[in-house]
């Protein structure tokens, strides 16, 4: 995962100011901007999420599913850009 210009450290003011608020399972949830589309797609497809964090450029991100599984969003290795673009 590349660094997001809308995030700072976990719990930082910039991160909270730039979260996307989504209606998930009847409640409004605030999701880190750089992964909100993934979380929305999972829930729209019937894969219920219960928690998530993008990692804020310092650690791998994660999306916790209601069934106990954890999806890991790995950071790109330094110096290795996504060559598919």
XYZ file of C-alpha atoms in Angstrom:
85
model
C 0.000 0.000 0.000
C 1.392 3.384 -0.874
C 1.387 6.253 1.545
C -1.810 8.264 1.609
C -1.570 12.052 1.689
C -4.784 12.120 3.745
C -3.364 10.085 6.652
C -0.941 10.786 9.431
C -0.153 8.588 12.447
C -2.790 6.299 13.915
C -5.231 8.474 15.822
C -3.864 11.666 14.270
C -6.018 14.713 13.585
C -5.344 14.592 9.828
C -6.453 10.957 9.683
C -9.729 11.612 11.504
C -10.462 14.728 9.440
C -10.111 12.734 6.213
C -12.063 9.591 6.995
C -14.964 8.549 4.795
C -18.236 8.033 6.664
C -20.106 5.045 5.229
C -23.433 3.417 6.096
C -22.460 -0.144 7.048
C -24.961 -2.572 8.567
C -27.346 0.196 9.587
C -24.725 2.369 11.290
C -22.449 5.144 10.067
C -18.806 4.046 10.255
C -15.791 6.278 9.655
C -13.192 4.488 7.529
C -9.618 5.487 6.638
C -9.805 7.275 3.294
C -7.290 5.126 1.422
C -9.221 1.868 2.056
C -12.831 3.054 2.214
C -13.654 1.828 -1.308
C -12.398 -1.683 -0.493
C -14.436 -1.769 2.730
C -17.538 -0.482 0.925
C -17.194 -3.098 -1.829
C -16.787 -5.942 0.657
C -19.898 -4.937 2.590
C -21.924 -4.321 -0.580
C -20.984 -7.829 -1.691
C -22.211 -9.368 1.553
C -18.819 -9.713 3.249
C -19.403 -8.030 6.616
C -16.488 -6.055 8.044
C -16.135 -5.225 11.735
C -12.898 -3.232 11.931
C -10.191 -1.813 9.690
C -7.045 0.323 9.550
C -4.977 1.358 6.535
C -1.695 1.180 8.492
C -0.956 4.869 7.887
C 2.192 4.143 5.877
C 4.008 2.663 8.872
C 2.604 -0.859 9.022
C 0.451 -3.228 6.995
C -3.234 -2.380 6.890
C -5.994 -4.789 7.843
C -9.684 -5.376 7.425
C -11.296 -7.635 10.030
C -14.265 -9.663 8.834
C -17.279 -10.670 10.936
C -16.465 -14.367 10.452
C -13.068 -13.966 12.136
C -10.872 -13.747 9.055
C -8.427 -10.864 8.647
C -7.528 -9.374 5.286
C -4.002 -7.939 5.311
C -3.119 -5.012 3.068
C 0.633 -5.266 2.612
C 2.743 -2.178 2.129
C 4.765 -1.982 -1.076
C 8.428 -2.823 -0.629
C 10.575 0.295 -0.619
C 11.845 1.004 -4.115
C 9.281 -1.289 -5.753
C 6.575 0.700 -7.503
C 3.486 -0.937 -8.898
C 4.573 -1.666 -12.468
C 1.061 -2.503 -13.692
C 0.178 1.170 -14.111
